[in-house]
Short mmCIF file of C-alpha atoms and ligand atoms in Angstrom, two decimals:
data_model
loop_
_atom_site.label_atom_id
_atom_site.label_comp_id
_atom_site.label_asym_id
_atom_site.label_seq_id
_atom_site.Cartn_x
_atom_site.Cartn_y
_atom_site.Cartn_z
CA MET A 1377 51.31 -67.05 125.59
CA ILE A 1378 51.49 -70.84 125.07
CA ASN A 1379 48.57 -72.41 123.21
CA ARG A 1380 47.30 -75.11 125.63
CA ASN A 1381 44.76 -76.37 123.21
CA ILE A 1382 47.26 -78.08 120.76
CA LEU A 1383 46.99 -81.79 120.76
CA THR A 1384 49.60 -83.76 122.67
CA LEU A 1385 51.23 -86.93 121.05
CA ASP A 1386 48.68 -89.27 122.88
CA GLU A 1387 45.76 -87.09 121.91
CA PHE A 1388 46.94 -86.97 118.42
CA THR A 1389 47.51 -90.73 118.03
CA LEU A 1390 44.20 -91.39 119.56
CA GLN A 1391 42.49 -89.07 117.32
CA GLN A 1392 43.81 -91.02 114.36
CA LEU A 1393 42.37 -94.22 115.82
CA ARG A 1394 38.97 -92.58 115.51
CA ASN A 1395 39.20 -92.59 111.77
CA PHE A 1396 40.01 -96.47 111.91
CA PRO A 1397 37.44 -98.06 114.12
CA LYS A 1398 39.21 -101.41 113.43
CA ALA A 1399 42.50 -100.20 114.80
CA THR A 1400 43.76 -102.02 118.03
CA GLY A 1401 45.58 -99.10 119.26
CA GLU A 1402 48.97 -101.02 119.54
CA LEU A 1403 50.69 -98.51 117.43
CA SER A 1404 49.64 -95.59 119.46
CA ARG A 1405 50.81 -97.40 122.61
CA LEU A 1406 54.17 -98.01 120.87
CA LEU A 1407 54.60 -94.49 120.24
CA ARG A 1408 53.62 -93.35 123.73
CA GLU A 1409 56.28 -95.88 125.10
CA ILE A 1410 58.90 -94.35 122.61
CA GLY A 1411 57.74 -90.78 123.66
CA LEU A 1412 58.36 -91.71 127.30
CA ALA A 1413 61.66 -93.23 126.82
CA ALA A 1414 62.57 -89.97 124.82
CA LYS A 1415 61.57 -87.74 127.63
CA ARG A 1416 63.83 -89.80 130.07
CA VAL A 1417 66.68 -89.67 127.59
CA ASN A 1418 65.97 -85.82 127.14
CA VAL A 1419 66.43 -85.36 130.91
CA GLU A 1420 69.80 -86.90 130.92
CA VAL A 1421 70.86 -85.13 127.73
CA ASN A 1422 70.22 -81.78 129.55
CA LYS A 1423 72.40 -82.48 132.33
CA ALA A 1424 75.02 -84.44 130.45
CA GLY A 1425 77.68 -81.66 131.24
CA LEU A 1426 76.65 -81.66 134.88
CA VAL A 1427 76.82 -85.40 135.43
CA ASP A 1428 80.31 -85.12 134.18
CA ILE A 1429 81.10 -82.44 136.64
CA LEU A 1430 79.18 -83.88 139.54
CA GLY A 1431 79.83 -87.55 139.16
CA ASP A 1432 83.09 -89.22 139.18
CA GLU A 1433 83.40 -92.20 136.97
CA GLY A 1434 82.65 -95.40 138.62
CA THR A 1435 80.24 -93.68 141.02
CA THR A 1436 76.55 -94.95 141.35
CA ASN A 1437 73.58 -92.64 140.92
CA VAL A 1438 70.46 -92.54 143.11
CA GLN A 1439 69.00 -95.81 141.86
CA GLY A 1440 72.51 -97.29 142.77
CA GLU A 1441 73.10 -98.12 139.10
CA GLU A 1442 76.60 -97.14 137.62
CA VAL A 1443 76.71 -94.01 135.73
CA LYS A 1444 76.46 -95.19 132.05
CA LYS A 1445 77.41 -93.62 128.80
CA LEU A 1446 74.46 -91.85 127.20
CA ASP A 1447 74.00 -94.17 124.30
CA VAL A 1448 73.81 -97.20 126.77
CA PHE A 1449 71.33 -95.19 128.89
CA ALA A 1450 69.07 -94.44 125.94
CA ASN A 1451 69.24 -98.04 124.76
CA ASN A 1452 68.23 -99.45 128.05
CA GLN A 1453 65.34 -96.85 128.39
CA LEU A 1454 64.02 -97.80 124.85
CA ILE A 1455 64.36 -101.56 125.62
CA GLY A 1456 62.61 -101.05 129.19
CA VAL A 1457 59.58 -99.22 127.83
CA LEU A 1458 59.03 -101.61 124.85
CA LYS A 1459 59.60 -104.88 126.98
CA HIS A 1460 57.11 -103.51 129.72
CA GLY A 1461 54.54 -102.68 127.16
CA ILE A 1462 52.50 -105.22 125.25
CA SER A 1463 52.82 -103.94 121.70
CA CYS A 1464 56.38 -104.86 120.88
CA ALA A 1465 57.54 -108.59 120.26
CA GLY A 1466 61.13 -107.70 120.22
CA ILE A 1467 63.77 -105.06 119.17
CA GLY A 1468 67.01 -104.59 117.19
CA SER A 1469 69.46 -101.88 118.22
CA GLU A 1470 72.65 -100.41 117.13
CA GLU A 1471 73.97 -100.99 120.51
CA LEU A 1472 73.22 -104.85 120.36
CA ASP A 1473 75.04 -107.43 118.42
CA ASP A 1474 71.82 -109.39 117.97
CA ILE A 1475 68.05 -108.92 118.18
CA GLU A 1476 66.53 -109.15 121.57
CA ILE A 1477 63.20 -111.23 121.48
CA PHE A 1478 61.04 -110.42 124.22
CA ASP A 1479 59.40 -113.96 124.26
CA ASP A 1480 56.81 -113.83 126.91
CA GLU A 1481 53.06 -114.62 126.42
CA LEU A 1482 52.03 -110.89 125.88
CA SER A 1483 54.89 -109.88 123.75
CA ASN A 1484 54.55 -112.81 121.59
CA GLN A 1485 50.96 -111.80 120.89
CA SER A 1486 52.35 -108.34 119.74
CA LYS A 1487 52.19 -107.62 116.16
CA TYR A 1488 55.05 -105.02 115.83
CA VAL A 1489 58.76 -105.09 116.05
CA CYS A 1490 60.95 -102.09 116.67
CA LEU A 1491 64.51 -101.08 115.47
CA PHE A 1492 66.36 -98.17 116.82
CA ASP A 1493 69.47 -95.92 116.82
CA PRO A 1494 69.16 -94.98 120.64
CA LEU A 1495 71.46 -92.13 120.41
CA ASP A 1496 72.61 -90.81 117.01
CA GLY A 1497 75.51 -88.28 116.84
CA SER A 1498 76.92 -89.50 120.08
CA SER A 1499 80.16 -87.83 119.47
CA ASN A 1500 78.57 -84.63 119.65
CA ILE A 1501 77.41 -85.11 123.28
CA ASP A 1502 80.59 -83.86 124.97
CA VAL A 1503 80.60 -80.54 122.92
CA ASN A 1504 76.74 -79.56 123.53
CA VAL A 1505 75.70 -80.14 120.03
CA SER A 1506 72.28 -81.57 119.00
CA ILE A 1507 71.95 -85.41 118.91
CA GLY A 1508 68.98 -87.85 118.44
CA THR A 1509 67.21 -90.99 118.49
CA ILE A 1510 65.80 -92.84 115.36
CA PHE A 1511 63.16 -95.72 115.33
CA SER A 1512 61.63 -97.93 112.91
CA ILE A 1513 58.50 -100.14 113.20
CA TYR A 1514 57.36 -103.22 111.30
CA ARG A 1515 54.51 -105.40 111.34
CA ARG A 1516 55.95 -108.80 112.11
CA VAL A 1517 55.66 -111.74 109.34
CA SER A 1518 56.18 -114.44 111.82
CA PRO A 1519 52.94 -115.85 113.26
CA LEU A 1520 51.23 -114.14 116.26
CA GLY A 1521 51.54 -116.25 119.51
CA THR A 1522 55.23 -117.25 118.68
CA PRO A 1523 58.59 -115.37 119.59
CA CYS A 1524 59.39 -113.09 116.85
CA THR A 1525 62.18 -114.05 114.43
CA LYS A 1526 65.06 -112.51 112.42
CA GLU A 1527 62.80 -112.38 109.19
CA ASP A 1528 60.62 -109.73 111.11
CA PHE A 1529 63.58 -107.35 111.23
CA LEU A 1530 65.09 -108.04 107.84
CA GLN A 1531 62.04 -106.45 105.86
CA PRO A 1532 62.70 -104.05 103.03
CA GLY A 1533 62.09 -100.47 104.40
CA ARG A 1534 58.81 -99.95 102.16
CA LYS A 1535 57.26 -102.26 104.56
CA GLN A 1536 57.69 -100.10 107.78
CA VAL A 1537 54.31 -99.23 109.35
CA ALA A 1538 55.89 -96.13 110.96
CA ALA A 1539 59.08 -94.49 111.54
CA GLY A 1540 60.41 -91.49 113.52
CA TYR A 1541 63.18 -89.62 115.36
CA ILE A 1542 63.69 -87.45 118.22
CA VAL A 1543 65.88 -84.57 117.91
CA TYR A 1544 67.45 -83.09 121.31
CA GLY A 1545 68.19 -79.53 120.05
CA SER A 1546 67.53 -76.15 121.30
CA SER A 1547 63.98 -77.70 121.88
CA THR A 1548 63.34 -81.35 121.83
CA MET A 1549 61.15 -82.63 119.00
CA LEU A 1550 59.52 -85.95 118.07
CA VAL A 1551 58.75 -86.52 114.46
CA TYR A 1552 57.03 -89.47 113.12
CA ALA A 1553 55.42 -90.74 109.95
CA THR A 1554 52.89 -93.32 108.94
CA ARG A 1555 51.86 -93.60 105.34
CA ARG A 1556 49.20 -91.01 106.04
CA GLY A 1557 51.71 -88.25 106.97
CA VAL A 1558 54.56 -86.91 108.97
CA ASN A 1559 53.85 -84.76 112.09
CA GLY A 1560 56.29 -83.08 114.55
CA PHE A 1561 55.70 -82.66 118.30
CA THR A 1562 57.77 -80.29 120.29
CA LEU A 1563 58.35 -81.18 123.89
CA ASP A 1564 56.46 -78.55 126.00
CA PRO A 1565 58.70 -78.79 129.37
CA GLN A 1566 56.02 -77.23 131.52
CA ILE A 1567 53.65 -80.11 131.13
CA GLY A 1568 56.26 -82.72 130.16
CA GLU A 1569 54.28 -83.66 126.83
CA PHE A 1570 55.02 -83.64 123.24
CA SER A 1571 52.93 -81.31 121.64
CA LEU A 1572 51.81 -80.98 118.01
CA SER A 1573 53.67 -78.17 116.53
CA HIS A 1574 54.47 -79.32 113.06
CA ALA A 1575 51.38 -80.72 111.43
CA ASN A 1576 51.80 -82.66 108.11
CA ILE A 1577 55.33 -81.88 107.31
CA GLN A 1578 56.17 -81.46 103.45
CA CYS A 1579 59.72 -81.54 102.38
CA PRO A 1580 60.11 -78.60 100.18
CA LYS A 1581 60.79 -79.76 96.39
CA ASP A 1582 63.82 -77.60 96.03
CA GLY A 1583 66.37 -76.40 98.56
CA LYS A 1584 69.48 -74.39 98.88
CA ILE A 1585 71.42 -76.49 101.52
CA TYR A 1586 73.77 -79.52 100.79
CA SER A 1587 75.09 -81.54 103.74
CA VAL A 1588 78.17 -83.87 103.44
CA ASN A 1589 81.48 -84.56 105.18
CA HIS A 1590 83.71 -82.52 102.95
CA GLY A 1591 86.70 -84.10 104.55
CA ASN A 1592 86.21 -87.25 102.64
CA PHE A 1593 85.80 -85.37 99.34
CA PHE A 1594 88.89 -87.17 97.73
CA LEU A 1595 87.55 -90.52 98.62
CA TYR A 1596 84.12 -90.10 96.94
CA ASN A 1597 83.39 -91.41 93.31
CA SER A 1598 83.55 -88.92 90.35
CA GLY A 1599 79.77 -88.48 90.23
CA VAL A 1600 79.50 -87.44 93.92
CA LYS A 1601 82.52 -85.11 93.30
CA LYS A 1602 80.98 -83.36 90.30
CA TYR A 1603 77.79 -82.92 92.15
CA ILE A 1604 79.67 -81.30 95.02
CA ASP A 1605 81.23 -79.21 92.69
CA ALA A 1606 78.18 -78.31 91.02
CA CYS A 1607 76.75 -77.42 94.58
CA GLN A 1608 79.28 -74.76 94.94
CA LYS A 1609 78.98 -73.11 91.58
CA LYS A 1610 76.44 -70.50 90.30
CA THR A 1611 74.42 -72.04 87.55
CA LYS A 1612 71.08 -70.82 85.97
CA GLU A 1613 69.43 -74.34 86.69
CA THR A 1614 70.02 -74.63 90.47
CA GLY A 1615 70.32 -71.12 91.47
CA GLY A 1616 73.59 -71.96 93.39
CA PRO A 1617 75.90 -71.70 95.11
CA TYR A 1618 74.23 -73.83 97.88
CA THR A 1619 74.93 -73.24 101.32
CA GLN A 1620 77.00 -76.20 103.04
CA ARG A 1621 75.59 -77.41 106.47
CA TYR A 1622 76.67 -80.42 108.27
CA ILE A 1623 76.47 -81.01 112.11
CA GLY A 1624 77.68 -84.47 112.22
CA SER A 1625 74.52 -85.85 113.80
CA MET A 1626 72.35 -87.13 110.91
CA VAL A 1627 69.11 -86.65 112.78
CA SER A 1628 69.73 -83.00 113.17
CA ASP A 1629 71.08 -82.72 109.59
CA VAL A 1630 68.18 -84.56 107.91
CA HIS A 1631 65.82 -82.65 110.18
CA ARG A 1632 66.75 -79.35 109.12
CA ASN A 1633 66.91 -80.30 105.51
CA LEU A 1634 63.52 -81.85 105.68
CA ILE A 1635 62.02 -78.50 107.01
CA LYS A 1636 63.96 -76.02 105.10
CA GLY A 1637 64.58 -78.09 101.93
CA GLY A 1638 68.11 -79.62 101.05
CA ILE A 1639 70.10 -82.64 100.39
CA PHE A 1640 72.04 -85.04 102.96
CA MET A 1641 74.63 -87.29 101.55
CA TYR A 1642 76.81 -89.95 103.32
CA PRO A 1643 78.36 -91.56 100.21
CA GLY A 1644 80.67 -94.80 99.84
CA THR A 1645 84.31 -93.92 100.08
CA THR A 1646 87.19 -95.73 98.49
CA ASP A 1647 88.08 -97.44 101.69
CA LYS A 1648 84.39 -97.94 102.88
CA PRO A 1649 82.27 -98.66 99.77
CA ASN A 1650 79.09 -98.80 101.78
CA GLY A 1651 79.74 -95.68 103.69
CA LYS A 1652 78.96 -95.56 107.33
CA LEU A 1653 75.42 -95.49 108.19
CA ARG A 1654 73.09 -98.47 108.77
CA LEU A 1655 70.48 -99.43 106.57
CA LEU A 1656 67.95 -100.89 109.14
CA TYR A 1657 67.89 -98.22 111.90
CA GLU A 1658 69.39 -95.13 110.38
CA CYS A 1659 68.71 -94.91 106.54
CA ASN A 1660 65.43 -96.77 106.23
CA PRO A 1661 63.43 -94.93 108.95
CA PHE A 1662 64.61 -91.47 107.37
CA ALA A 1663 63.91 -92.64 103.90
CA PHE A 1664 60.27 -93.49 105.02
CA ILE A 1665 60.00 -90.25 106.73
CA VAL A 1666 61.22 -88.17 104.07
CA GLU A 1667 59.34 -90.11 101.18
CA VAL A 1668 56.12 -89.63 102.94
CA ALA A 1669 56.82 -85.84 103.13
CA GLY A 1670 57.45 -85.81 99.44
CA GLY A 1671 61.29 -86.29 99.32
CA LYS A 1672 63.47 -88.96 97.96
CA ALA A 1673 66.19 -91.18 99.41
CA THR A 1674 68.59 -93.64 97.50
CA ASN A 1675 71.89 -95.30 97.89
CA GLY A 1676 72.93 -93.84 94.44
CA GLU A 1677 71.76 -96.71 92.45
CA GLN A 1678 68.41 -97.91 93.96
CA ARG A 1679 65.77 -96.61 96.20
CA ILE A 1680 66.49 -97.27 99.84
CA LEU A 1681 63.19 -98.51 100.64
CA ASP A 1682 63.38 -101.28 98.10
CA ILE A 1683 66.91 -102.79 99.46
CA GLU A 1684 66.30 -106.35 100.62
CA PRO A 1685 68.25 -106.50 103.89
CA THR A 1686 70.46 -109.32 104.80
CA GLU A 1687 71.97 -108.43 108.03
CA LEU A 1688 70.85 -106.26 111.06
CA HIS A 1689 73.84 -104.03 111.10
CA GLN A 1690 74.54 -103.71 107.42
CA ARG A 1691 75.60 -100.31 106.01
CA CYS A 1692 74.76 -98.51 102.81
CA PRO A 1693 75.63 -95.29 100.85
CA PHE A 1694 72.90 -92.67 101.67
CA PHE A 1695 71.48 -89.72 99.75
CA ILE A 1696 68.35 -88.21 100.80
CA GLY A 1697 66.31 -84.90 100.62
CA SER A 1698 64.21 -82.50 98.41
CA GLU A 1699 62.81 -84.04 95.16
CA ASN A 1700 64.47 -81.81 92.72
CA MET A 1701 67.84 -81.71 94.27
CA MET A 1702 67.85 -85.38 94.31
CA ALA A 1703 67.07 -85.75 90.69
CA GLU A 1704 69.91 -83.37 89.95
CA LEU A 1705 72.23 -85.53 92.08
CA GLU A 1706 71.00 -88.56 90.13
CA SER A 1707 71.88 -86.99 86.85
CA TYR A 1708 75.38 -86.59 87.92
CA LEU A 1709 75.60 -89.98 89.23
CA GLU A 1710 74.08 -91.30 85.84
CA LYS A 1711 76.51 -89.25 83.73
CA GLU A 1712 79.52 -90.76 85.51
CA LYS A 1713 78.36 -94.31 85.08
CA SER A 1714 78.15 -94.17 81.40
P1 LIG B 429 76.09 -92.78 115.84
O1 LIG B 429 76.48 -91.71 116.70
O2 LIG B 429 74.74 -93.44 115.91
O3 LIG B 429 77.20 -93.71 115.67
O4 LIG B 429 75.99 -92.03 114.20
C1 LIG B 429 76.69 -90.99 113.97
C2 LIG B 429 76.63 -90.75 112.35
C3 LIG B 429 75.45 -89.70 111.91
O5 LIG B 429 74.81 -89.21 112.91
C4 LIG B 429 76.30 -88.78 111.26
O6 LIG B 429 75.78 -88.20 110.11
C5 LIG B 429 77.66 -89.44 110.93
O7 LIG B 429 77.86 -90.28 111.80
C6 LIG B 429 78.86 -88.52 110.85
O8 LIG B 429 79.90 -89.17 110.29
P2 LIG B 429 81.12 -88.52 110.00
O9 LIG B 429 82.01 -87.82 111.29
O10 LIG B 429 82.10 -89.49 109.40
O11 LIG B 429 80.96 -87.48 109.04
MN1 LIG B 430 73.73 -93.18 114.35
MN1 LIG B 431 74.01 -94.38 117.77
#
């Protein structure tokens, strides 16, 4: 029996407002809009295989639009809901070279800007493996009433007001964090609503899962290599060997480790010292979520949330997970430095 008394995403965000009589409800509206885009993306993700079978490339769909790649579809959905809403002054996206400033009277009065990776793990779409969406929300620093500016987006991650992700997995889940906590909502397909299924998520302090692309092993620095070696060994301190799990969709990999305990790494390599993942819409939102849940996130030298961004699409090495596993990793990185 499905419990129909659990709070939906909208009900939950409205409940939160009750505790803050001065709140304007703008953040709740933003989350509702992102939830709507996620539901639309979810429908497309679920029929991704069918579209390939039923629609020739270059054909048009019922709305007369060209059948687009899913990440472009997701990008357009997110921009659409945020542009039509009245809580977001502009967006930054993995799919766009530059920020998009909404610049209309209502949007210029909005206090938030939003950054997102519309579809994360998109190489997994064709093979029916979990993918996701990531988002990050900042209060703008430019004056209300004017168009938002690049500075609104280039804020350190610790300034995030909220961050979240959607995982399109065996069920579809939206997880979001504010400073007050991390909560997870599972899409109830019968009523088409995200419903609170994982209240107050805490990242276990210890874990037994490590997630890294082993194919790059010989391109990592010696500290990372030694830590990975240790993950595969039985030691008294760690209780290893750990289990290796790597989906190749960061959203799914970090989601699993957040719930079960574990560490996810995308280190720099000899050819790409800054790794692959993007600071503003991949690393920062996850660093915020995992820290609020009690875990840690660094670039190997510095807390992710303290990095002062200089560019919209900048990349950084990324290590994130359970507190004690992160401490162990850091001790290996430290030893190799000296
Ligand atoms: P995106 O699909 O948004 O480009 O991101 C894919 C990312 C991330 O989700 C994943 O952890 C990583 O790429 C996997 O990269 P490798 O195949 O190099 O391991
Ligand atoms: Mn991505
Ligand atoms: Mn992407």
